[in-house]
GROMACS .gro file of C-alpha atoms in nm:
model
  262
    1MET     CA    1   3.586   4.011  23.768
    2GLU     CA    2   3.349   3.897  24.089
    3HIS     CA    3   3.594   3.602  24.196
    4ILE     CA    4   3.890   3.618  24.267
    5ALA     CA    5   4.076   3.500  24.566
    6MET     CA    6   4.456   3.472  24.741
    7THR     CA    7   4.718   3.243  24.801
    8VAL     CA    8   5.025   3.300  25.034
    9ALA     CA    9   5.183   2.934  24.948
   10GLY     CA   10   5.589   2.856  24.892
   11SER     CA   11   5.652   2.807  24.485
   12ASP     CA   12   5.725   2.497  24.384
   13SER     CA   13   5.940   2.477  24.106
   14GLY     CA   14   5.777   2.063  23.965
   15GLY     CA   15   5.420   2.243  23.940
   16GLY     CA   16   5.235   1.998  24.167
   17ALA     CA   17   5.190   2.191  24.461
   18GLY     CA   18   5.166   2.504  24.628
   19ILE     CA   19   5.084   2.838  24.376
   20GLN     CA   20   5.102   2.690  24.137
   21ALA     CA   21   4.860   2.406  24.229
   22ASP     CA   22   4.705   2.691  24.391
   23ILE     CA   23   4.611   2.913  24.074
   24LYS     CA   24   4.481   2.612  23.845
   25THR     CA   25   4.285   2.505  24.076
   26PHE     CA   26   4.183   2.851  24.093
   27ALA     CA   27   4.143   2.880  23.734
   28ALA     CA   28   3.982   2.537  23.694
   29LEU     CA   29   3.716   2.624  23.924
   30GLY     CA   30   3.630   2.964  23.770
   31VAL     CA   31   3.813   3.162  23.988
   32TYR     CA   32   4.052   3.438  23.996
   33GLY     CA   33   4.358   3.366  24.191
   34ALA     CA   34   4.636   3.582  24.288
   35SER     CA   35   4.985   3.506  24.543
   36VAL     CA   36   5.177   3.549  24.798
   37VAL     CA   37   5.548   3.376  24.788
   38THR     CA   38   5.662   3.317  25.136
   39ALA     CA   39   5.906   3.038  25.008
   40LEU     CA   40   6.075   2.937  24.682
   41THR     CA   41   6.160   2.574  24.696
   42ALA     CA   42   6.363   2.347  24.466
   43GLN     CA   43   6.120   1.989  24.384
   44ASN     CA   44   6.013   1.710  24.178
   45THR     CA   45   5.817   1.436  24.206
   46CYS     CA   46   6.036   1.248  24.417
   47GLN     CA   47   6.248   1.506  24.633
   48VAL     CA   48   6.256   1.896  24.760
   49ALA     CA   49   6.619   1.980  24.730
   50GLY     CA   50   6.589   2.311  24.905
   51VAL     CA   51   6.411   2.625  24.996
   52HIS     CA   52   6.421   2.968  24.973
   53PRO     CA   53   6.230   3.124  25.219
   54SER     CA   54   6.053   3.433  25.180
   55PRO     CA   55   6.238   3.776  25.381
   56PRO     CA   56   5.917   3.826  25.636
   57ASP     CA   57   5.893   4.177  25.585
   58PHE     CA   58   5.835   4.108  25.187
   59VAL     CA   59   5.544   3.804  25.203
   60ALA     CA   60   5.393   4.147  25.406
   61LEU     CA   61   5.402   4.379  25.161
   62GLN     CA   62   5.325   4.113  24.893
   63ILE     CA   63   4.955   4.068  25.059
   64GLU     CA   64   4.969   4.434  25.168
   65THR     CA   65   4.953   4.571  24.806
   66VAL     CA   66   4.745   4.343  24.624
   67LEU     CA   67   4.485   4.331  24.914
   68SER     CA   68   4.499   4.730  24.886
   69ASP     CA   69   4.408   4.691  24.499
   70ILE     CA   70   4.200   4.355  24.476
   71PRO     CA   71   3.898   4.261  24.580
   72VAL     CA   72   3.975   3.960  24.720
   73LYS     CA   73   3.721   3.710  24.884
   74ALA     CA   74   3.913   3.493  25.051
   75VAL     CA   75   4.253   3.367  25.071
   76LYS     CA   76   4.424   3.031  25.192
   77THR     CA   77   4.735   2.986  25.325
   78GLY     CA   78   4.996   2.662  25.262
   79MET     CA   79   5.329   2.676  25.338
   80LEU     CA   80   5.472   2.930  25.563
   81TYR     CA   81   5.813   2.781  25.680
   82SER     CA   82   5.866   3.002  26.000
   83ARG     CA   83   5.772   3.174  26.332
   84GLU     CA   84   5.885   3.493  26.144
   85ILE     CA   85   5.656   3.480  25.811
   86ILE     CA   86   5.398   3.308  26.025
   87GLU     CA   87   5.325   3.627  26.197
   88ALA     CA   88   5.419   3.853  25.921
   89VAL     CA   89   5.117   3.673  25.725
   90CYS     CA   90   4.931   3.693  26.035
   91GLU     CA   91   4.996   4.034  26.122
   92ALA     CA   92   4.886   4.166  25.716
   93LEU     CA   93   4.636   3.962  25.689
   94THR     CA   94   4.483   4.168  26.061
   95ARG     CA   95   4.580   4.485  25.895
   96ASN     CA   96   4.347   4.432  25.667
   97ARG     CA   97   4.053   4.257  25.783
   98THR     CA   98   4.091   3.980  25.528
   99PRO     CA   99   3.752   3.781  25.527
  100ASN     CA  100   3.701   3.351  25.470
  101LEU     CA  101   4.054   3.260  25.579
  102VAL     CA  102   4.135   2.908  25.459
  103VAL     CA  103   4.460   2.775  25.619
  104ASP     CA  104   4.655   2.413  25.535
  105PRO     CA  105   4.872   2.403  25.795
  106VAL     CA  106   5.144   2.258  25.551
  107MET     CA  107   5.414   2.037  25.728
  108ILE     CA  108   5.541   1.762  25.536
  109ALA     CA  109   5.609   1.721  25.167
  110LYS     CA  110   5.443   1.418  24.958
  111SER     CA  111   5.778   1.347  24.962
  112GLY     CA  112   5.864   1.376  25.308
  113ASP     CA  113   6.048   1.595  25.357
  114SER     CA  114   6.035   1.874  25.571
  115LEU     CA  115   5.805   2.243  25.482
  116LEU     CA  116   5.788   2.382  25.821
  117LYS     CA  117   6.074   2.430  26.085
  118PRO     CA  118   5.967   2.286  26.449
  119SER     CA  119   6.003   2.633  26.599
  120ALA     CA  120   5.686   2.770  26.365
  121ALA     CA  121   5.470   2.504  26.476
  122VAL     CA  122   5.345   2.736  26.815
  123ALA     CA  123   5.295   3.024  26.592
  124LEU     CA  124   5.066   2.839  26.372
  125LYS     CA  125   4.865   2.694  26.655
  126THR     CA  126   4.856   3.042  26.835
  127ARG     CA  127   4.856   3.241  26.603
  128LEU     CA  128   4.689   3.189  26.277
  129ILE     CA  129   4.496   2.931  26.285
  130PRO     CA  130   4.343   3.168  26.563
  131MET     CA  131   4.203   3.362  26.254
  132ALA     CA  132   4.052   3.044  26.013
  133LEU     CA  133   3.761   3.055  25.895
  134VAL     CA  134   3.852   2.702  25.825
  135VAL     CA  135   4.174   2.499  25.866
  136THR     CA  136   4.262   2.176  25.686
  137PRO     CA  137   4.473   1.967  25.785
  138ASN     CA  138   4.553   1.576  25.677
  139ILE     CA  139   4.558   1.343  25.958
  140PRO     CA  140   4.984   1.310  26.040
  141GLU     CA  141   4.982   1.728  26.044
  142ALA     CA  142   4.614   1.707  26.251
  143CYS     CA  143   4.868   1.428  26.491
  144ALA     CA  144   5.108   1.721  26.475
  145LEU     CA  145   4.911   1.965  26.594
  146THR     CA  146   4.668   1.817  26.881
  147GLY     CA  147   4.944   1.500  26.995
  148ILE     CA  148   4.599   1.295  26.925
  149LYS     CA  149   4.710   0.962  26.737
  150ILE     CA  150   4.485   0.888  26.574
  151ASN     CA  151   4.410   0.560  26.387
  152GLY     CA  152   3.957   0.621  26.297
  153VAL     CA  153   3.747   0.843  26.264
  154GLU     CA  154   3.655   0.866  26.588
  155ASP     CA  155   3.999   0.981  26.649
  156MET     CA  156   3.972   1.226  26.372
  157LYS     CA  157   3.649   1.385  26.575
  158LYS     CA  158   3.863   1.420  26.867
  159ALA     CA  159   4.126   1.585  26.669
  160ALA     CA  160   3.869   1.785  26.533
  161ARG     CA  161   3.765   1.920  26.771
  162ALA     CA  162   4.057   2.011  26.959
  163ILE     CA  163   4.149   2.230  26.647
  164ALA     CA  164   3.912   2.402  26.672
  165LYS     CA  165   3.947   2.459  27.030
  166MET     CA  166   4.264   2.633  26.924
  167GLY     CA  167   3.986   2.915  26.713
  168ALA     CA  168   3.954   2.752  26.387
  169GLN     CA  169   3.526   2.779  26.323
  170ASN     CA  170   3.523   2.528  26.113
  171VAL     CA  171   3.775   2.199  26.047
  172VAL     CA  172   3.846   1.962  25.750
  173ILE     CA  173   4.049   1.641  25.871
  174LYS     CA  174   4.143   1.423  25.595
  175GLY     CA  175   4.174   1.089  25.563
  176GLY     CA  176   4.392   0.955  25.317
  177HIS     CA  177   4.594   0.797  25.505
  178MET     CA  178   4.441   0.620  25.675
  179ARG     CA  179   4.436   0.234  25.527
  180GLY     CA  180   4.201  -0.002  25.311
  181ASP     CA  181   4.019   0.053  24.972
  182LYS     CA  182   3.752   0.325  25.174
  183LEU     CA  183   3.855   0.715  25.307
  184THR     CA  184   3.691   0.936  25.566
  185ASP     CA  185   3.728   1.299  25.551
  186ILE     CA  186   3.537   1.498  25.827
  187LEU     CA  187   3.436   1.843  25.842
  188LEU     CA  188   3.375   1.997  26.173
  189THR     CA  189   3.100   2.244  26.155
  190ASP     CA  190   2.941   2.424  26.480
  191GLY     CA  191   2.993   2.119  26.683
  192GLU     CA  192   2.834   1.915  26.422
  193VAL     CA  193   3.031   1.667  26.202
  194THR     CA  194   2.958   1.544  25.890
  195GLU     CA  195   3.158   1.279  25.735
  196PHE     CA  196   3.298   1.240  25.331
  197LYS     CA  197   3.360   0.884  25.248
  198ARG     CA  198   3.486   0.766  24.912
  199ASP     CA  199   3.692   0.458  24.721
  200ARG     CA  200   4.010   0.484  24.775
  201ILE     CA  201   4.192   0.588  24.426
  202ASP     CA  202   4.539   0.360  24.355
  203THR     CA  203   4.744   0.578  24.206
  204GLN     CA  204   5.066   0.699  24.327
  205HIS     CA  205   4.944   1.044  24.164
  206THR     CA  206   4.832   1.268  24.477
  207HIS     CA  207   5.163   1.518  24.495
  208GLY     CA  208   4.988   1.874  24.552
  209THR     CA  209   4.637   1.710  24.642
  210GLY     CA  210   4.645   1.880  24.956
  211CYS     CA  211   4.684   2.254  24.753
  212ALA     CA  212   4.448   2.125  24.535
  213PHE     CA  213   4.175   2.059  24.793
  214SER     CA  214   4.234   2.395  25.020
  215SER     CA  215   4.216   2.579  24.736
  216ALA     CA  216   3.847   2.430  24.581
  217ILE     CA  217   3.738   2.520  24.921
  218THR     CA  218   3.881   2.904  24.904
  219ALA     CA  219   3.770   2.957  24.548
  220GLY     CA  220   3.410   2.824  24.693
  221LEU     CA  221   3.401   3.045  24.981
  222ALA     CA  222   3.553   3.329  24.709
  223LYS     CA  223   3.214   3.235  24.498
  224GLY     CA  224   3.045   3.303  24.740
  225LEU     CA  225   2.905   2.996  24.885
  226SER     CA  226   2.912   2.778  25.269
  227VAL     CA  227   3.157   2.665  25.418
  228ILE     CA  228   2.949   2.282  25.404
  229ASP     CA  229   2.925   2.347  25.010
  230SER     CA  230   3.264   2.511  24.967
  231VAL     CA  231   3.376   2.174  25.111
  232GLU     CA  232   3.165   1.925  24.867
  233THR     CA  233   3.239   2.141  24.565
  234ALA     CA  234   3.659   2.030  24.652
  235GLU     CA  235   3.568   1.676  24.746
  236ARG     CA  236   3.347   1.652  24.414
  237TYR     CA  237   3.655   1.891  24.297
  238ILE     CA  238   3.992   1.655  24.415
  239GLU     CA  239   3.832   1.344  24.324
  240GLY     CA  240   3.831   1.366  24.032
  241ALA     CA  241   4.130   1.509  24.009
  242ILE     CA  242   4.307   1.269  24.141
  243LYS     CA  243   4.095   1.033  23.927
  244ASN     CA  244   4.208   1.140  23.597
  245ALA     CA  245   4.586   1.191  23.675
  246GLU     CA  246   4.857   1.084  23.463
  247PRO     CA  247   5.216   1.029  23.496
  248LEU     CA  248   5.474   1.293  23.579
  249GLY     CA  249   5.777   1.219  23.663
  250GLU     CA  250   5.913   0.889  23.851
  251GLY     CA  251   5.718   1.025  24.188
  252HIS     CA  252   5.429   1.101  24.314
  253GLY     CA  253   5.340   1.238  24.010
  254PRO     CA  254   5.040   1.585  24.039
  255VAL     CA  255   4.688   1.522  24.013
  256ASN     CA  256   4.499   1.705  23.745
  257HIS     CA  257   4.425   2.014  23.788
  258PHE     CA  258   4.114   2.045  23.423
  259TRP     CA  259   4.044   1.730  23.439
  260ASN     CA  260   3.646   1.934  23.445
  261SER     CA  261   3.732   2.052  23.129
  262LEU     CA  262   3.859   1.745  23.012
   0.00000   0.00000   0.00000
């Protein structure tokens, strides 16, 4: 088995986001997925009713155990919840010289519930982001990380450069929270910005889009693609997953992770 990726993230009991979305995305793109559970959530399409974080030393043990045996080619992080978990993850990944790290700086659920303790933000910026090959914030996350108010694409570029100064090698900022019929995502790599434009899809079934998108990038890296090719593949994948989403639940339903096998 050649193409292997690992997700380090929280569990979504509703199945639309978190490690469930990550593993579905890996599978849909032909990549074997290993997983490290950072937290359990009681969650559905409407709310996050509760969060039970994993002990930091057990998070580290999961990482060490997987990497000691399985030849993982790329790793993504999602919900890490606390400073202690972030530090444990950073130390374990550093000890194992983990390649191709994609950091999805998960802070807020689609329902609006917080998924990152306030005290964890500094560790995210100073410990984890400097290790990242790619960082994939949405607009609210980019604003929180940089303090830059984002009202348009030029502001997105400023925020991307600010995140790159934190140490990230490449930065993708997702424009789905911007108003209008047209959406723009940007990729900052080697100081140059690439824009990805698409039409807005009129749907409320967007739960877990960030998880699926970052996992699709990770899958591309695990298959040996370049960063820009991995992002381009992820853009196509997530557009299809949103377009083909089917209603589920009373809130923000999940995307269709397996649309490409229909």
